[in-house]
XYZ file of C-alpha atoms in Angstrom:
494
model
C 26.499 10.617 -21.924
C 23.836 8.229 -23.156
C 21.013 7.815 -20.653
C 20.650 4.230 -19.430
C 17.240 2.770 -18.728
C 16.753 0.422 -15.823
C 15.117 -2.406 -17.692
C 15.389 -6.164 -17.832
C 15.922 -8.359 -20.812
C 12.695 -9.765 -22.190
C 13.618 -13.270 -21.042
C 13.448 -12.098 -17.433
C 10.264 -10.106 -17.862
C 8.293 -12.067 -15.260
C 10.996 -12.248 -12.597
C 10.818 -10.135 -9.440
C 13.798 -10.068 -7.096
C 13.928 -8.553 -3.622
C 17.601 -7.868 -4.262
C 16.779 -5.932 -7.476
C 20.355 -6.180 -8.756
C 19.106 -5.143 -12.177
C 18.742 -1.595 -10.874
C 22.479 -1.068 -10.521
C 23.440 2.252 -12.083
C 26.365 0.767 -14.013
C 25.311 -0.329 -17.463
C 25.483 -4.067 -18.024
C 26.004 -5.435 -21.541
C 23.072 -7.760 -20.807
C 20.686 -4.849 -20.330
C 19.468 -2.646 -23.161
C 20.176 1.040 -23.371
C 17.608 3.611 -24.379
C 18.221 3.130 -28.096
C 17.609 -0.623 -27.896
C 14.781 -0.698 -25.357
C 11.193 -1.325 -26.433
C 7.865 -0.821 -24.729
C 7.540 -4.623 -24.497
C 10.655 -4.605 -22.287
C 10.142 -1.436 -20.293
C 6.470 -1.778 -19.324
C 6.937 -5.122 -17.489
C 10.074 -3.698 -15.850
C 8.044 -0.761 -14.520
C 5.356 -3.122 -13.239
C 7.927 -5.391 -11.594
C 9.567 -2.529 -9.740
C 6.200 -1.251 -8.531
C 5.132 -4.702 -7.371
C 8.440 -5.473 -5.662
C 8.525 -2.343 -3.508
C 4.883 -1.398 -3.034
C 4.027 -5.037 -2.341
C 6.809 -5.518 0.213
C 8.396 -2.519 1.966
C 5.306 -0.306 1.802
C 3.097 -3.211 2.876
C 5.268 -4.088 5.874
C 5.648 -0.543 7.200
C 1.984 0.224 6.553
C 1.026 -2.874 8.521
C 2.996 -1.789 11.571
C 1.891 1.847 11.468
C -1.761 0.808 11.173
C -1.458 -1.685 14.071
C -2.502 -4.540 11.842
C 0.960 -6.035 12.386
C 2.986 -6.323 15.570
C 6.515 -7.563 16.113
C 7.161 -11.240 16.626
C 9.127 -12.896 19.386
C 12.880 -12.502 19.605
C 13.815 -10.749 16.347
C 14.836 -7.167 15.745
C 14.354 -6.526 12.036
C 11.184 -4.470 12.307
C 10.865 -3.738 16.007
C 11.376 -0.004 15.397
C 8.425 -0.031 12.975
C 6.241 -1.366 15.790
C 7.521 1.547 17.906
C 6.317 3.957 15.180
C 9.889 4.876 14.301
C 10.839 4.887 10.617
C 14.447 5.710 9.766
C 15.327 7.573 6.569
C 17.329 4.582 5.324
C 14.416 2.163 5.872
C 12.694 3.148 2.638
C 15.688 4.451 0.702
C 15.997 1.497 -1.677
C 12.242 1.400 -2.238
C 12.155 5.138 -2.906
C 14.983 4.829 -5.426
C 13.449 1.845 -7.181
C 10.005 3.438 -7.447
C 11.522 6.565 -8.978
C 14.144 5.003 -11.233
C 12.625 1.698 -12.231
C 8.861 2.087 -11.876
C 8.427 5.740 -12.832
C 11.561 5.845 -15.001
C 10.528 2.917 -17.179
C 6.888 3.998 -17.287
C 7.962 7.466 -18.404
C 10.088 5.946 -21.148
C 7.117 3.848 -22.309
C 4.885 6.935 -22.372
C 7.370 8.749 -24.585
C 7.896 5.819 -26.916
C 4.179 5.055 -27.138
C 3.375 8.688 -27.925
C 5.869 8.610 -30.796
C 4.217 5.464 -32.120
C 0.685 6.686 -31.317
C 0.213 3.459 -29.344
C -2.348 4.934 -27.000
C -3.327 1.735 -25.192
C 0.288 1.266 -24.185
C 0.460 4.954 -23.305
C -2.498 4.589 -20.941
C -1.055 1.464 -19.284
C 2.275 3.167 -18.634
C 0.475 6.265 -17.365
C -1.402 4.117 -14.848
C 1.854 2.690 -13.498
C 3.409 6.181 -13.344
C 0.393 7.624 -11.565
C 0.149 4.756 -9.094
C 3.835 5.010 -8.149
C 3.735 8.786 -7.797
C 0.606 8.658 -5.657
C 2.249 6.084 -3.377
C 5.250 8.393 -2.983
C 3.083 11.402 -2.113
C 0.928 9.364 0.253
C 4.037 8.058 2.009
C 6.289 11.124 2.100
C 3.835 13.997 1.680
C 5.729 15.586 -1.209
C 7.586 14.325 -4.286
C 9.948 15.479 -6.998
C 7.500 15.683 -9.900
C 7.486 18.783 -12.119
C 11.273 18.919 -12.575
C 11.583 15.142 -12.808
C 9.513 14.688 -15.967
C 10.670 13.188 -19.229
C 13.384 15.137 -20.976
C 14.617 16.932 -17.855
C 18.052 15.541 -16.947
C 18.010 17.212 -13.569
C 19.835 15.282 -10.869
C 18.470 17.606 -8.185
C 14.774 18.051 -8.971
C 12.831 20.241 -6.580
C 10.019 18.680 -4.593
C 6.427 19.675 -5.319
C 3.772 19.828 -2.625
C 1.386 16.901 -2.646
C -1.565 18.873 -4.017
C 0.466 19.906 -7.077
C 1.483 16.306 -7.756
C -2.075 15.054 -7.359
C -3.363 17.672 -9.803
C -0.715 16.603 -12.300
C -1.607 12.918 -11.898
C -5.311 13.522 -12.514
C -4.400 15.530 -15.619
C -2.154 12.692 -16.831
C -4.976 10.173 -16.507
C -7.452 12.464 -18.255
C -5.060 13.039 -21.140
C -4.294 9.323 -21.571
C -7.967 8.352 -21.347
C -8.867 10.921 -24.005
C -6.600 9.217 -26.552
C -6.883 5.504 -25.872
C -9.845 4.841 -28.168
C -7.668 5.700 -31.167
C -5.414 2.679 -30.591
C -6.320 0.439 -27.627
C -3.654 -2.232 -28.158
C -1.254 -2.630 -25.210
C 2.377 -3.752 -25.199
C 3.555 -6.767 -23.232
C 2.541 -6.355 -19.605
C 1.900 -8.335 -16.431
C -1.358 -6.863 -15.162
C -3.601 -7.574 -18.157
C -1.442 -9.750 -20.374
C -2.731 -10.354 -23.871
C -5.648 -7.921 -23.582
C -6.431 -4.568 -25.124
C -6.868 -1.436 -23.021
C -10.421 -2.180 -21.809
C -9.372 -3.133 -18.278
C -6.630 -0.514 -18.189
C -9.336 2.115 -18.806
C -11.277 0.786 -15.825
C -8.119 0.746 -13.717
C -7.374 4.337 -14.720
C -10.884 5.347 -13.605
C -10.397 3.579 -10.270
C -7.096 5.403 -9.801
C -8.784 8.692 -10.571
C -11.554 7.866 -8.073
C -8.956 7.245 -5.363
C -7.046 10.429 -6.174
C -10.174 12.585 -6.131
C -11.591 11.053 -2.964
C -8.281 11.485 -1.165
C -7.842 15.110 -2.142
C -11.445 16.324 -1.911
C -11.045 17.655 1.647
C -8.293 19.963 0.385
C -9.325 20.607 -3.238
C -12.683 21.287 -4.885
C -13.224 18.166 -7.010
C -16.851 17.211 -6.464
C -17.946 18.004 -10.021
C -15.164 15.821 -11.419
C -16.124 13.063 -8.993
C -19.753 13.226 -10.044
C -18.864 12.971 -13.725
C -16.597 9.998 -13.022
C -19.162 8.161 -10.901
C -21.936 8.814 -13.407
C -19.770 7.276 -16.123
C -19.502 4.187 -13.921
C -16.739 2.453 -15.867
C -14.831 0.904 -12.959
C -13.159 -2.500 -12.571
C -15.378 -5.498 -11.960
C -12.672 -7.510 -10.190
C -9.692 -6.755 -7.965
C -6.791 -5.049 -9.733
C -3.776 -7.089 -8.710
C -0.576 -8.599 -9.997
C -1.278 -12.340 -10.150
C 1.836 -13.331 -12.038
C 3.852 -15.092 -9.312
C 4.433 -18.467 -10.861
C 6.820 -20.427 -8.661
C 8.066 -20.762 -5.084
C 11.547 -19.662 -6.056
C 13.712 -16.584 -5.811
C 12.581 -13.906 -8.235
C 9.303 -15.646 -9.061
C 7.274 -15.390 -5.856
C 5.254 -12.694 -4.131
C 7.742 -10.076 -2.857
C 6.410 -9.995 0.732
C 6.475 -13.798 0.800
C 10.094 -13.745 -0.341
C 10.994 -11.180 2.304
C 9.254 -12.715 5.298
C 8.546 -16.391 4.614
C 11.023 -17.803 2.097
C 14.566 -18.931 2.883
C 16.076 -18.248 -0.550
C 18.375 -15.586 0.853
C 19.528 -17.532 3.906
C 17.235 -15.857 6.424
C 14.983 -17.825 8.756
C 13.838 -14.934 10.952
C 10.161 -14.526 11.768
C 9.254 -10.873 12.145
C 5.600 -10.071 11.401
C 2.724 -11.070 13.673
C -0.982 -10.288 13.935
C -1.554 -7.231 16.122
C -3.805 -7.586 19.153
C -5.771 -4.491 18.053
C -6.832 -6.165 14.818
C -7.338 -9.510 16.548
C -9.632 -7.876 19.107
C -12.065 -6.389 16.595
C -12.089 -9.379 14.231
C -12.474 -11.963 16.967
C -15.185 -9.959 18.694
C -17.822 -11.026 16.191
C -16.137 -14.079 14.688
C -15.015 -12.453 11.439
C -14.016 -15.312 9.125
C -11.545 -13.045 7.329
C -9.258 -13.479 10.345
C -8.672 -17.097 9.287
C -8.204 -16.042 5.674
C -5.775 -13.209 6.346
C -3.727 -14.869 9.120
C -2.497 -18.374 9.862
C -3.228 -20.036 13.220
C -0.462 -20.081 15.819
C 1.520 -23.132 16.887
C -1.405 -24.278 19.023
C -3.887 -23.979 16.174
C -5.471 -20.844 17.655
C -5.606 -17.132 16.860
C -3.846 -14.602 19.044
C -2.317 -11.172 18.568
C 0.887 -9.598 19.839
C 1.501 -6.034 21.070
C 3.313 -3.170 19.377
C 6.591 -1.721 20.571
C 7.935 -4.630 22.578
C 10.378 -7.341 21.534
C 9.440 -10.222 23.789
C 12.394 -12.038 25.305
C 12.986 -15.683 26.183
C 11.725 -14.987 29.704
C 8.219 -14.237 28.488
C 5.670 -17.018 28.286
C 4.463 -15.789 24.888
C 6.875 -17.602 22.616
C 7.080 -17.771 18.853
C 4.290 -20.370 18.709
C 1.806 -18.038 20.391
C 1.081 -15.454 17.723
C -0.347 -15.626 14.221
C 1.481 -14.685 11.065
C 0.031 -13.255 7.847
C -1.400 -15.991 5.680
C 0.891 -15.755 2.667
C 1.921 -18.070 -0.149
C 4.324 -17.682 -3.039
C 1.472 -16.895 -5.442
C -0.440 -14.411 -3.266
C -1.315 -11.428 -5.493
C -0.011 -7.908 -4.950
C -3.214 -5.888 -4.791
C -3.226 -2.408 -6.319
C -6.886 -1.619 -5.730
C -9.607 -4.027 -4.676
C -13.306 -4.054 -5.373
C -13.901 -3.459 -1.668
C -11.887 -0.222 -1.853
C -13.787 0.954 -4.919
C -17.148 0.270 -3.259
C -16.068 1.964 -0.022
C -15.090 5.061 -2.027
C -18.433 5.001 -3.829
C -20.263 4.644 -0.528
C -18.431 7.696 0.779
C -19.176 9.594 -2.432
C -22.903 8.965 -2.165
C -22.905 9.894 1.521
C -20.812 13.071 1.330
C -21.207 14.368 -2.233
C -24.442 13.042 -3.689
C -26.356 12.975 -0.401
C -27.936 9.628 -1.240
C -27.991 7.554 1.952
C -29.634 4.554 0.294
C -26.899 4.266 -2.327
C -24.233 4.908 0.303
C -25.588 2.026 2.382
C -25.792 -0.258 -0.642
C -22.169 0.366 -1.613
C -20.980 0.042 1.997
C -22.554 -3.399 2.195
C -21.249 -4.289 -1.270
C -17.753 -3.356 -0.088
C -17.904 -5.732 2.866
C -19.272 -8.497 0.656
C -16.481 -7.866 -1.872
C -13.886 -8.077 0.902
C -15.228 -11.455 2.002
C -15.233 -12.601 -1.625
C -11.572 -11.613 -2.033
C -10.771 -13.454 1.201
C -12.651 -16.495 -0.087
C -14.799 -16.908 3.041
C -18.442 -16.537 4.006
C -19.889 -14.389 6.759
C -20.330 -10.973 5.153
C -23.909 -10.646 6.390
C -22.795 -11.184 9.993
C -20.116 -8.494 9.585
C -22.698 -6.079 8.177
C -25.007 -6.838 11.083
C -22.193 -6.305 13.592
C -21.150 -3.015 11.948
C -24.313 -1.715 10.213
C -24.094 1.289 7.937
C -24.584 4.535 9.862
C -22.992 7.130 7.578
C -20.096 7.831 9.953
C -16.399 7.921 9.190
C -15.824 5.661 12.197
C -17.804 2.749 10.807
C -16.429 3.289 7.312
C -12.865 3.645 8.580
C -12.901 0.588 10.837
C -14.425 -1.617 8.160
C -11.969 -0.374 5.557
C -9.109 -1.076 7.995
C -10.323 -4.644 8.472
C -10.907 -5.248 4.766
C -7.413 -4.053 3.825
C -5.605 -5.848 6.662
C -4.984 -8.981 4.640
C -4.341 -7.499 1.209
C -3.005 -3.941 1.316
C -1.715 -2.608 4.628
C -0.204 0.548 3.141
C -3.585 1.693 1.848
C -5.110 0.876 5.229
C -2.657 3.274 6.879
C -3.459 5.934 4.251
C -7.188 5.705 4.842
C -6.743 5.769 8.630
C -4.936 9.088 8.266
C -7.623 10.474 5.957
C -10.764 9.243 7.725
C -9.416 9.459 11.264
C -10.437 5.886 12.172
C -9.588 3.559 13.777
C -8.324 5.943 16.430
C -6.631 5.581 19.794
C -8.787 4.686 22.762
C -6.322 5.874 25.410
C -4.897 2.448 26.257
C -1.207 1.609 26.293
C 0.503 -1.704 25.583
C 1.212 -1.967 29.326
C -2.542 -2.020 29.952
C -2.929 -4.987 27.640
C 0.198 -6.895 28.656
C 0.810 -7.135 32.409
C 4.547 -7.587 32.715
C 4.413 -8.528 36.397
C 2.082 -11.463 35.801
C 3.139 -12.153 32.211
C -0.475 -11.960 31.075
C -1.775 -10.553 27.773
C -5.457 -9.612 27.935
C -6.995 -8.443 24.666
C -10.306 -7.670 26.390
C -8.733 -4.506 27.811
C -9.182 -2.991 24.338
C -12.485 -1.768 22.969
C -13.033 -3.436 19.568
C -11.952 -1.015 16.855
C -9.525 0.965 19.027
C -5.785 1.401 18.693
C -3.311 1.728 21.583
C 0.059 3.342 22.283
C 2.975 0.916 21.757
C 5.031 -0.210 24.751
C 7.935 1.843 23.446
C 7.028 4.638 21.052
C 9.118 7.120 19.099
C 9.484 10.271 21.189
C 8.712 12.369 18.095
C 5.330 10.656 17.862
C 4.230 10.252 21.472
C 1.141 8.679 22.996
C -2.197 8.160 21.227
C -0.813 9.468 17.954
C -0.796 8.033 14.446
C 2.331 8.420 12.323
C 1.429 10.663 9.387
C 4.361 10.296 6.982
C 7.634 8.558 6.194
C 10.803 10.608 6.633
C 12.345 11.610 3.307
C 14.459 8.764 1.983
C 18.149 8.814 2.751
C 18.952 8.510 -0.956
C 17.183 11.822 -1.554
C 18.594 13.517 1.545
C 22.162 12.623 0.580
C 22.089 13.079 -3.187
C 19.382 15.638 -3.998
C 20.382 19.110 -2.870
C 16.758 20.202 -3.270
C 15.379 17.637 -0.841
C 13.334 19.581 1.736
C 14.224 19.737 5.404
C 13.084 16.705 7.383
C 9.544 17.054 8.717
C 7.991 15.701 11.887
C 6.447 12.230 11.538
C 3.229 13.737 12.909
C 2.948 16.452 10.225
C 0.004 15.509 8.065
C 0.131 15.157 4.289
C -2.026 17.614 2.389
C -5.115 15.434 2.064
C -5.224 14.585 5.794
C -5.097 18.160 7.136
């Protein structure tokens, strides 16, 4: 049977739909098959699938698990997320789309580009492949990788441990980077439209930096890190999809479509600012709070608690809490300059042993975060949280910086660095149910707390460490591993 690629017609190359009907496994006459598909079709399709799922489902769940988000008044869509409970069907569609559409199309482009010796296109597709695979490993701990490569029509690929996948991804980037100078032209794409591979090379280096920094506690990679940092060819601006052109279905930011738009008939309000994040940002008047979140119905800033779905009897109504500050054209960030600088700060502290450089990059990271947010006040933030070479300071500042742009990566770095951590408080300590009073001052700035209701598999003062394997894999892949505890750490966090 002829293999069908999950691609869109070129006319729809800039459309992103939360429904993703184009991923249906039945071949439509309006969609090209493998023989007709081109890299100009398949590369944007891979990017769209990555943006739609990483920028929506992964962002939302990451926001709840990192206590940057809390549940809003009176709705039930995500209340289990705020209780640290992720069901296997919660990420099933995202898992399928990342594998079939993002990785599947990127793999096709790699094969086609290799045949044509179009090495710029090959590198771009490799970056999308690597990014999607890393997100899967970081979320689930393991991924079907070795047996799921191009040319292997295996419907039941075995899962590889995360360290094996990471090693393969670094090798993929190295191989693509070694060839790109021969032909740097890049097929139609959304990330760097109309450009050659110059910025894709920088993106690939940033991806490699993230991979190596994440795995270095488990794998000996310091020499590779040093070579990469000495080369110094990293992005000079945030790497983000900025192609959302209209406040309409299929053309807007995917998280905006999910949570703020009414295209699909939904008017529910689900996501609110978490009191833990509010506490630390309000403590020293961090202007990023106003950039990352909208004021409440009273024009003020206030955070809700995790694990409790407030009822109509509570005084804290839907006008009380702040929502993420989103618009239809908000970018989907893949890696920001703040992240790159934070990684470099950590490198100079832990690998190079250069405290002066580590301090300089730490401060550059905070300044870059404020620049992305479009607000002033970086110097005050640096003064409030001065560089001290500790994972606590680095982790808390990274958590804050990512809270408005990439909540999934914030959750990843919390698991790796160990901060922010739990200060022993519970939601009941913050919200007095008898007096109907929510007091954020109960929390120490930079601390997390145990949700009012928390998944029994997680328990008190514990960070969720992984998603459960997706239902689509559990049901249809006979080689899907046995379900693991949500508190079992992924390889780079052990």
